[in-house]
mmCIF file of C-alpha atoms in Angstrom:
data_model
loop_
_atom_site.group_PDB
_atom_site.id
_atom_site.type_symbol
_atom_site.label_atom_id
_atom_site.label_comp_id
_atom_site.label_asym_id
_atom_site.label_seq_id
_atom_site.Cartn_x
_atom_site.Cartn_y
_atom_site.Cartn_z
ATOM 1 C CA MET A 1 -1.129 -8.717 -3.374
ATOM 2 C CA THR A 2 -4.382 -9.603 -1.863
ATOM 3 C CA ALA A 3 -5.117 -12.204 0.836
ATOM 4 C CA SER A 4 -6.684 -14.372 -1.792
ATOM 5 C CA THR A 5 -3.400 -14.710 -3.603
ATOM 6 C CA ILE A 6 -1.192 -15.800 -0.740
ATOM 7 C CA PRO A 7 -0.086 -19.563 -1.407
ATOM 8 C CA TRP A 8 -0.289 -21.204 2.112
ATOM 9 C CA ARG A 9 0.269 -24.929 2.787
ATOM 10 C CA GLY A 10 -2.742 -25.696 4.961
ATOM 11 C CA LEU A 11 -3.187 -22.217 6.461
ATOM 12 C CA ALA A 12 -6.402 -20.316 6.312
ATOM 13 C CA THR A 13 -5.744 -16.654 5.445
ATOM 14 C CA LEU A 14 -9.320 -15.411 5.687
ATOM 15 C CA ALA A 15 -9.719 -16.996 9.089
ATOM 16 C CA LEU A 16 -6.303 -15.179 10.228
ATOM 17 C CA ALA A 17 -7.619 -11.906 8.791
ATOM 18 C CA ALA A 18 -10.811 -12.306 10.782
ATOM 19 C CA THR A 19 -8.758 -12.821 13.818
ATOM 20 C CA LEU A 20 -6.831 -9.902 13.403
ATOM 21 C CA ALA A 21 -9.909 -7.644 12.928
ATOM 22 C CA GLY A 22 -10.898 -8.975 16.497
ATOM 23 C CA GLY A 23 -7.441 -7.679 17.883
ATOM 24 C CA CYS A 24 -5.082 -10.757 17.780
ATOM 25 C CA ASP A 25 -2.597 -12.060 15.280
ATOM 26 C CA ARG A 26 -3.239 -15.694 16.054
ATOM 27 C CA PRO A 27 -6.160 -17.782 15.048
ATOM 28 C CA GLY A 28 -8.837 -18.050 17.771
ATOM 29 C CA SER A 29 -10.246 -21.219 19.475
ATOM 30 C CA PRO A 30 -12.471 -23.349 17.282
ATOM 31 C CA ALA A 31 -16.205 -22.711 17.535
ATOM 32 C CA ALA A 32 -18.202 -24.862 19.963
ATOM 33 C CA SER A 33 -19.607 -27.901 18.417
ATOM 34 C CA ALA A 34 -23.395 -28.567 18.168
ATOM 35 C CA PRO A 35 -24.942 -30.446 21.011
ATOM 36 C CA THR A 36 -25.158 -34.113 20.663
ATOM 37 C CA SER A 37 -28.627 -35.528 20.561
ATOM 38 C CA SER A 38 -29.352 -38.472 22.834
ATOM 39 C CA ALA A 39 -31.856 -39.995 20.544
ATOM 40 C CA PRO A 40 -30.442 -43.194 18.620
ATOM 41 C CA GLN A 41 -29.748 -42.868 15.153
ATOM 42 C CA ALA A 42 -31.016 -45.245 12.493
ATOM 43 C CA SER A 43 -28.000 -46.848 10.578
ATOM 44 C CA ALA A 44 -28.026 -46.958 6.862
ATOM 45 C CA PRO A 45 -28.552 -50.277 5.272
ATOM 46 C CA THR A 46 -25.145 -52.040 4.258
ATOM 47 C CA SER A 47 -24.612 -52.531 0.659
ATOM 48 C CA ALA A 48 -23.353 -55.951 -0.431
ATOM 49 C CA ALA A 49 -21.128 -54.107 -2.804
ATOM 50 C CA ALA A 50 -19.259 -50.961 -2.018
ATOM 51 C CA SER A 51 -19.939 -48.145 -4.449
ATOM 52 C CA PRO A 52 -16.850 -46.577 -6.154
ATOM 53 C CA GLN A 53 -15.693 -43.397 -4.446
ATOM 54 C CA PRO A 54 -14.565 -40.313 -6.362
ATOM 55 C CA SER A 55 -10.871 -39.572 -6.232
ATOM 56 C CA PRO A 56 -9.960 -37.090 -3.493
ATOM 57 C CA GLU A 57 -9.045 -33.602 -4.567
ATOM 58 C CA PRO A 58 -5.216 -32.833 -4.570
ATOM 59 C CA SER A 59 -4.309 -31.275 -1.254
ATOM 60 C CA ALA A 60 -1.703 -28.461 -0.873
ATOM 61 C CA ASP A 61 1.005 -30.946 0.294
ATOM 62 C CA ASP A 62 0.455 -33.030 -3.037
ATOM 63 C CA ARG A 63 1.763 -29.982 -4.890
ATOM 64 C CA CYS A 64 4.729 -29.337 -2.724
ATOM 65 C CA LEU A 65 8.055 -31.011 -3.873
ATOM 66 C CA ASP A 66 10.055 -29.900 -0.805
ATOM 67 C CA THR A 67 12.103 -32.691 0.732
ATOM 68 C CA TYR A 68 13.493 -30.803 3.705
ATOM 69 C CA PRO A 69 13.423 -32.680 7.056
ATOM 70 C CA GLY A 70 11.557 -29.817 8.449
ATOM 71 C CA ALA A 71 13.303 -30.163 11.974
ATOM 72 C CA ILE A 72 13.712 -26.532 12.651
ATOM 73 C CA ALA A 73 11.731 -25.806 15.706
ATOM 74 C CA ASP A 74 8.711 -23.238 16.148
ATOM 75 C CA ALA A 75 11.068 -21.542 18.785
ATOM 76 C CA ALA A 76 13.136 -20.094 15.918
ATOM 77 C CA PHE A 77 10.102 -18.061 14.599
ATOM 78 C CA LEU A 78 8.003 -15.285 16.142
ATOM 79 C CA PRO A 79 4.657 -16.346 17.908
ATOM 80 C CA GLY A 80 1.759 -16.583 15.213
ATOM 81 C CA THR A 81 4.068 -17.534 12.198
ATOM 82 C CA PHE A 82 2.354 -20.921 11.750
ATOM 83 C CA GLY A 83 -1.000 -20.634 13.295
ATOM 84 C CA GLU A 84 -3.104 -23.473 14.597
ATOM 85 C CA GLU A 85 -2.597 -25.631 11.396
ATOM 86 C CA LYS A 86 1.048 -25.333 11.209
ATOM 87 C CA GLY A 87 1.080 -24.173 7.698
ATOM 88 C CA ASP A 88 4.561 -24.326 6.357
ATOM 89 C CA LEU A 89 5.794 -22.463 3.236
ATOM 90 C CA CYS A 90 6.424 -24.558 0.195
ATOM 91 C CA TYR A 91 9.589 -23.601 -1.731
ATOM 92 C CA GLN A 92 9.211 -25.852 -4.796
ATOM 93 C CA VAL A 93 5.675 -26.125 -6.157
ATOM 94 C CA ARG A 94 4.656 -28.922 -8.704
ATOM 95 C CA PRO A 95 3.085 -27.264 -11.744
ATOM 96 C CA ALA A 96 -0.649 -27.499 -12.072
ATOM 97 C CA ARG A 97 -2.194 -30.359 -13.705
ATOM 98 C CA PRO A 98 -5.431 -29.785 -16.037
ATOM 99 C CA GLY A 99 -8.338 -28.629 -13.786
ATOM 100 C CA GLU A 100 -6.119 -27.676 -10.679
ATOM 101 C CA GLU A 101 -5.861 -24.313 -9.529
ATOM 102 C CA VAL A 102 -2.799 -22.294 -10.732
ATOM 103 C CA TRP A 103 -0.956 -20.969 -7.542
ATOM 104 C CA PRO A 104 0.206 -17.537 -7.823
ATOM 105 C CA GLU A 105 4.075 -16.991 -8.138
ATOM 106 C CA GLU A 106 5.243 -15.711 -4.718
ATOM 107 C CA ASP A 107 8.791 -15.269 -3.419
ATOM 108 C CA HIS A 108 9.498 -16.482 -0.189
ATOM 109 C CA LEU A 109 13.166 -15.963 -0.558
ATOM 110 C CA PRO A 110 15.203 -13.345 -2.538
ATOM 111 C CA ARG A 111 15.038 -14.160 -6.221
ATOM 112 C CA VAL A 112 17.739 -11.726 -7.154
ATOM 113 C CA CYS A 113 18.371 -12.972 -10.703
ATOM 114 C CA ALA A 114 15.707 -13.890 -13.373
ATOM 115 C CA THR A 115 16.909 -17.413 -13.692
ATOM 116 C CA GLY A 116 19.463 -19.738 -12.099
ATOM 117 C CA THR A 117 20.100 -21.055 -8.605
ATOM 118 C CA LEU A 118 22.684 -20.011 -6.046
ATOM 119 C CA PRO A 119 25.660 -22.311 -5.640
ATOM 120 C CA SER A 120 24.851 -22.354 -1.696
ATOM 121 C CA GLU A 121 21.528 -24.166 -2.412
ATOM 122 C CA ALA A 122 23.490 -27.546 -2.831
ATOM 123 C CA LEU A 123 24.499 -27.170 0.853
ATOM 124 C CA VAL A 124 21.008 -26.737 2.451
ATOM 125 C CA ALA A 125 20.531 -29.447 5.187
ATOM 126 C CA ASP A 126 17.162 -28.194 6.361
ATOM 127 C CA ARG A 127 14.685 -25.359 5.677
ATOM 128 C CA ARG A 128 11.459 -24.322 7.133
ATOM 129 C CA GLY A 129 9.220 -21.177 6.790
ATOM 130 C CA GLY A 130 6.019 -19.708 7.595
ATOM 131 C CA ARG A 131 3.904 -16.639 6.570
ATOM 132 C CA ARG A 132 2.835 -14.372 9.456
ATOM 133 C CA LEU A 133 -0.197 -12.141 9.148
ATOM 134 C CA TRP A 134 0.182 -9.649 11.935
ATOM 135 C CA ASN A 135 -0.824 -6.300 13.464
ATOM 136 C CA SER A 136 1.987 -3.882 12.656
ATOM 137 C CA SER A 137 0.705 -0.951 14.532
ATOM 138 C CA SER A 138 2.269 -0.051 17.883
ATOM 139 C CA THR A 139 -0.708 2.220 18.766
ATOM 140 C CA PRO A 140 -2.970 0.727 21.207
ATOM 141 C CA GLY A 141 -6.556 -0.076 19.729
ATOM 142 C CA GLU A 142 -5.179 0.707 16.112
ATOM 143 C CA PHE A 143 -4.697 -2.211 13.604
ATOM 144 C CA SER A 144 -2.603 -2.390 10.541
ATOM 145 C CA THR A 145 -2.551 -5.754 8.976
ATOM 146 C CA ASP A 146 0.665 -6.693 7.287
ATOM 147 C CA VAL A 147 2.351 -9.958 5.995
ATOM 148 C CA TYR A 148 5.935 -11.215 5.967
ATOM 149 C CA ASP A 149 7.591 -14.531 5.056
ATOM 150 C CA HIS A 150 10.118 -15.814 7.753
ATOM 151 C CA THR A 151 12.438 -18.726 6.488
ATOM 152 C CA VAL A 152 15.164 -20.334 8.603
ATOM 153 C CA THR A 153 17.742 -22.664 6.776
ATOM 154 C CA ARG A 154 20.238 -24.792 8.124
ATOM 155 C CA TYR A 155 23.416 -25.334 5.902
ATOM 156 C CA SER A 156 26.187 -27.951 5.893
ATOM 157 C CA GLY A 157 29.759 -26.891 5.702
ATOM 158 C CA SER A 158 30.214 -23.385 4.748
ATOM 159 C CA GLY A 159 26.869 -22.926 3.284
ATOM 160 C CA ALA A 160 25.482 -20.420 5.448
ATOM 161 C CA ALA A 161 28.293 -17.879 4.907
ATOM 162 C CA ASN A 162 28.195 -18.824 1.177
ATOM 163 C CA TYR A 163 24.634 -17.988 0.869
ATOM 164 C CA LEU A 164 25.284 -14.370 1.880
ATOM 165 C CA ALA A 165 28.094 -14.062 -0.357
ATOM 166 C CA ASP A 166 26.097 -15.531 -3.218
ATOM 167 C CA LEU A 167 23.416 -12.922 -2.646
ATOM 168 C CA ARG A 168 25.913 -10.034 -2.814
ATOM 169 C CA ALA A 169 27.484 -11.252 -5.912
ATOM 170 C CA ALA A 170 23.839 -11.801 -7.609
ATOM 171 C CA VAL A 171 22.951 -8.360 -6.843
ATOM 172 C CA ALA A 172 26.128 -7.067 -8.398
ATOM 173 C CA ARG A 173 25.877 -9.300 -11.331
ATOM 174 C CA CYS A 174 22.081 -9.603 -12.394
ATOM 175 C CA GLY A 175 20.398 -6.339 -12.284
ATOM 176 C CA ALA A 176 16.688 -5.776 -12.831
ATOM 177 C CA TYR A 177 14.562 -8.025 -14.786
ATOM 178 C CA THR A 178 10.862 -8.431 -15.747
ATOM 179 C CA ARG A 179 8.365 -11.271 -14.726
ATOM 180 C CA ASP A 180 4.733 -11.796 -14.584
ATOM 181 C CA GLY A 181 3.866 -8.219 -15.623
ATOM 182 C CA ALA A 182 6.268 -6.566 -13.208
ATOM 183 C CA ARG A 183 9.722 -5.195 -13.116
ATOM 184 C CA TYR A 184 12.019 -6.476 -10.010
ATOM 185 C CA ASP A 185 15.112 -4.744 -8.852
ATOM 186 C CA TYR A 186 17.098 -5.901 -5.811
ATOM 187 C CA PHE A 187 19.863 -3.738 -4.262
ATOM 188 C CA VAL A 188 21.795 -3.757 -0.932
ATOM 189 C CA VAL A 189 20.952 -1.098 1.741
ATOM 190 C CA SER A 190 22.862 -0.051 4.887
ATOM 191 C CA ALA A 191 21.718 -1.563 8.028
ATOM 192 C CA PRO A 192 23.018 -2.330 11.491
ATOM 193 C CA LYS A 193 24.783 -5.764 11.833
ATOM 194 C CA LEU A 194 22.440 -8.611 13.195
ATOM 195 C CA GLY A 195 23.717 -12.089 14.266
ATOM 196 C CA ASP A 196 27.250 -13.070 13.282
ATOM 197 C CA GLU A 197 26.602 -11.601 9.842
ATOM 198 C CA SER A 198 23.822 -9.830 8.086
ATOM 199 C CA LEU A 199 22.647 -8.431 4.827
ATOM 200 C CA ARG A 200 19.698 -6.049 4.240
ATOM 201 C CA LEU A 201 18.190 -6.045 0.645
ATOM 202 C CA ALA A 202 15.497 -3.858 -0.791
ATOM 203 C CA LEU A 203 13.259 -5.102 -3.704
ATOM 204 C CA THR A 204 11.658 -2.427 -6.026
ATOM 205 C CA ARG A 205 8.732 -3.755 -7.789
ATOM 206 C CA ARG A 206 7.024 -1.831 -10.501
ATOM 207 C CA TYR A 207 4.114 -3.058 -12.456
ATOM 208 C CA VAL A 208 4.215 -2.738 -16.363
ATOM 209 C CA GLN A 209 0.621 -1.590 -16.253
ATOM 210 C CA PRO A 210 -1.307 -0.122 -13.415
ATOM 211 C CA GLN A 211 -2.982 -2.602 -10.947
ATOM 212 C CA GLU A 212 -6.373 -1.959 -9.538
ATOM 213 C CA GLY A 213 -5.982 -1.115 -5.707
ATOM 214 C CA MET A 214 -2.371 -1.532 -5.599
ATOM 215 C CA PRO A 215 0.627 1.001 -5.895
ATOM 216 C CA ARG A 216 2.228 0.745 -9.285
ATOM 217 C CA GLU A 217 5.694 0.857 -7.606
ATOM 218 C CA ALA A 218 6.752 -0.064 -4.136
ATOM 219 C CA ARG A 219 9.879 -1.022 -2.138
ATOM 220 C CA TYR A 220 10.119 -3.940 0.201
ATOM 221 C CA LEU A 221 12.825 -4.727 2.677
ATOM 222 C CA ILE A 222 14.538 -8.060 3.110
ATOM 223 C CA ALA A 223 16.687 -9.173 5.951
ATOM 224 C CA VAL A 224 19.145 -11.882 5.790
ATOM 225 C CA ILE A 225 20.704 -12.906 9.001
ATOM 226 C CA ARG A 226 23.307 -15.537 9.751
ATOM 227 C CA ARG A 227 24.217 -17.139 13.073
ATOM 228 C CA GLY A 228 26.535 -20.010 12.890
ATOM 229 C CA ASP A 229 25.077 -22.588 10.338
ATOM 230 C CA HIS A 230 21.646 -21.141 10.330
ATOM 231 C CA VAL A 231 20.414 -18.261 8.193
ATOM 232 C CA ALA A 232 17.052 -16.482 8.647
ATOM 233 C CA VAL A 233 15.367 -14.520 5.881
ATOM 234 C CA VAL A 234 12.354 -12.136 6.693
ATOM 235 C CA PHE A 235 10.812 -10.998 3.534
ATOM 236 C CA ASP A 236 8.176 -8.232 3.826
ATOM 237 C CA HIS A 237 5.086 -8.307 1.630
ATOM 238 C CA GLY A 238 3.230 -5.492 3.377
ATOM 239 C CA TRP A 239 -0.655 -5.616 2.527
ATOM 240 C CA GLU A 240 -2.039 -5.436 -0.940
ATOM 241 C CA GLY A 241 1.071 -4.116 -2.380
ATOM 242 C CA THR A 242 1.950 -1.469 0.254
ATOM 243 C CA PRO A 243 5.011 -2.189 2.340
ATOM 244 C CA THR A 244 5.123 -2.432 5.959
ATOM 245 C CA ARG A 245 6.248 0.667 7.661
ATOM 246 C CA THR A 246 10.048 0.660 8.072
ATOM 247 C CA PRO A 247 10.228 0.818 11.887
ATOM 248 C CA ALA A 248 7.765 -2.104 12.304
ATOM 249 C CA ILE A 249 9.399 -4.399 9.850
ATOM 250 C CA THR A 250 12.842 -3.613 11.052
ATOM 251 C CA ALA A 251 11.802 -4.496 14.707
ATOM 252 C CA VAL A 252 10.708 -7.931 13.273
ATOM 253 C CA PHE A 253 14.268 -8.295 11.731
ATOM 254 C CA THR A 254 15.769 -7.588 15.170
ATOM 255 C CA GLN A 255 13.599 -10.202 16.990
ATOM 256 C CA SER A 256 14.140 -12.757 14.284
ATOM 257 C CA ALA A 257 17.907 -12.358 14.799
ATOM 258 C CA ARG A 258 17.548 -13.288 18.431
ATOM 259 C CA LEU A 259 15.628 -16.224 17.915
ATOM 260 C CA LEU A 260 18.198 -18.043 15.605
ATOM 261 C CA PRO A 261 19.685 -21.172 17.091
ATOM 262 C CA THR A 262 22.900 -20.625 18.869
ATOM 263 C CA PRO A 263 25.797 -22.860 17.688
#
């Protein structure tokens, strides 16, 4: 995965990467504007008939089919998750029309089975998520760029508890599958309990053919944490196919559990 393939909604990845290179995981302040000239500017002559304007290019929001209220507060996420432009993740993307750029397929939530939808999806009341580009190194002066997705979902009824149960059942039922030139295999791994209930998943992805500049096989950790009717999912993507170091991403899991709303 390269920075150019990350599907943001209004979030400038390259700007964030440049910010990290300067030692911060949040976008910097905007550049100073050019000085305003005091000389008066001649106005263009007004045309009697307005000329036709070209149709605007479709924006990222035009492609997103999500209808969630999006009322989950920034406080439920680590600082730097949304950046200056508040770019939320999109969970349902409209297929590209002729001439539109095709968005790369990217999983923000565990896709344990090749097809189908978990029953608990019917009980989603709200969902919001962001992709965080961060420095995962704990050594002063050292920078290690990594990426993860952080989603918080509020469920109605028993949906939150059902979601974790659905994931466990799907792991046991579905097994590995191949998609977009890679084999995906999810399994449950042992981990300390977080929140009221938690589930730690690992995803092994192996490309059918070697990919330039990326490991052919890698394992990514995913934390699913419930508190009351809210569930946080932190999905590690590492950087250019290489997963984030385990101590660094597990520290993020612990922090995200503390940020979940209290019932």
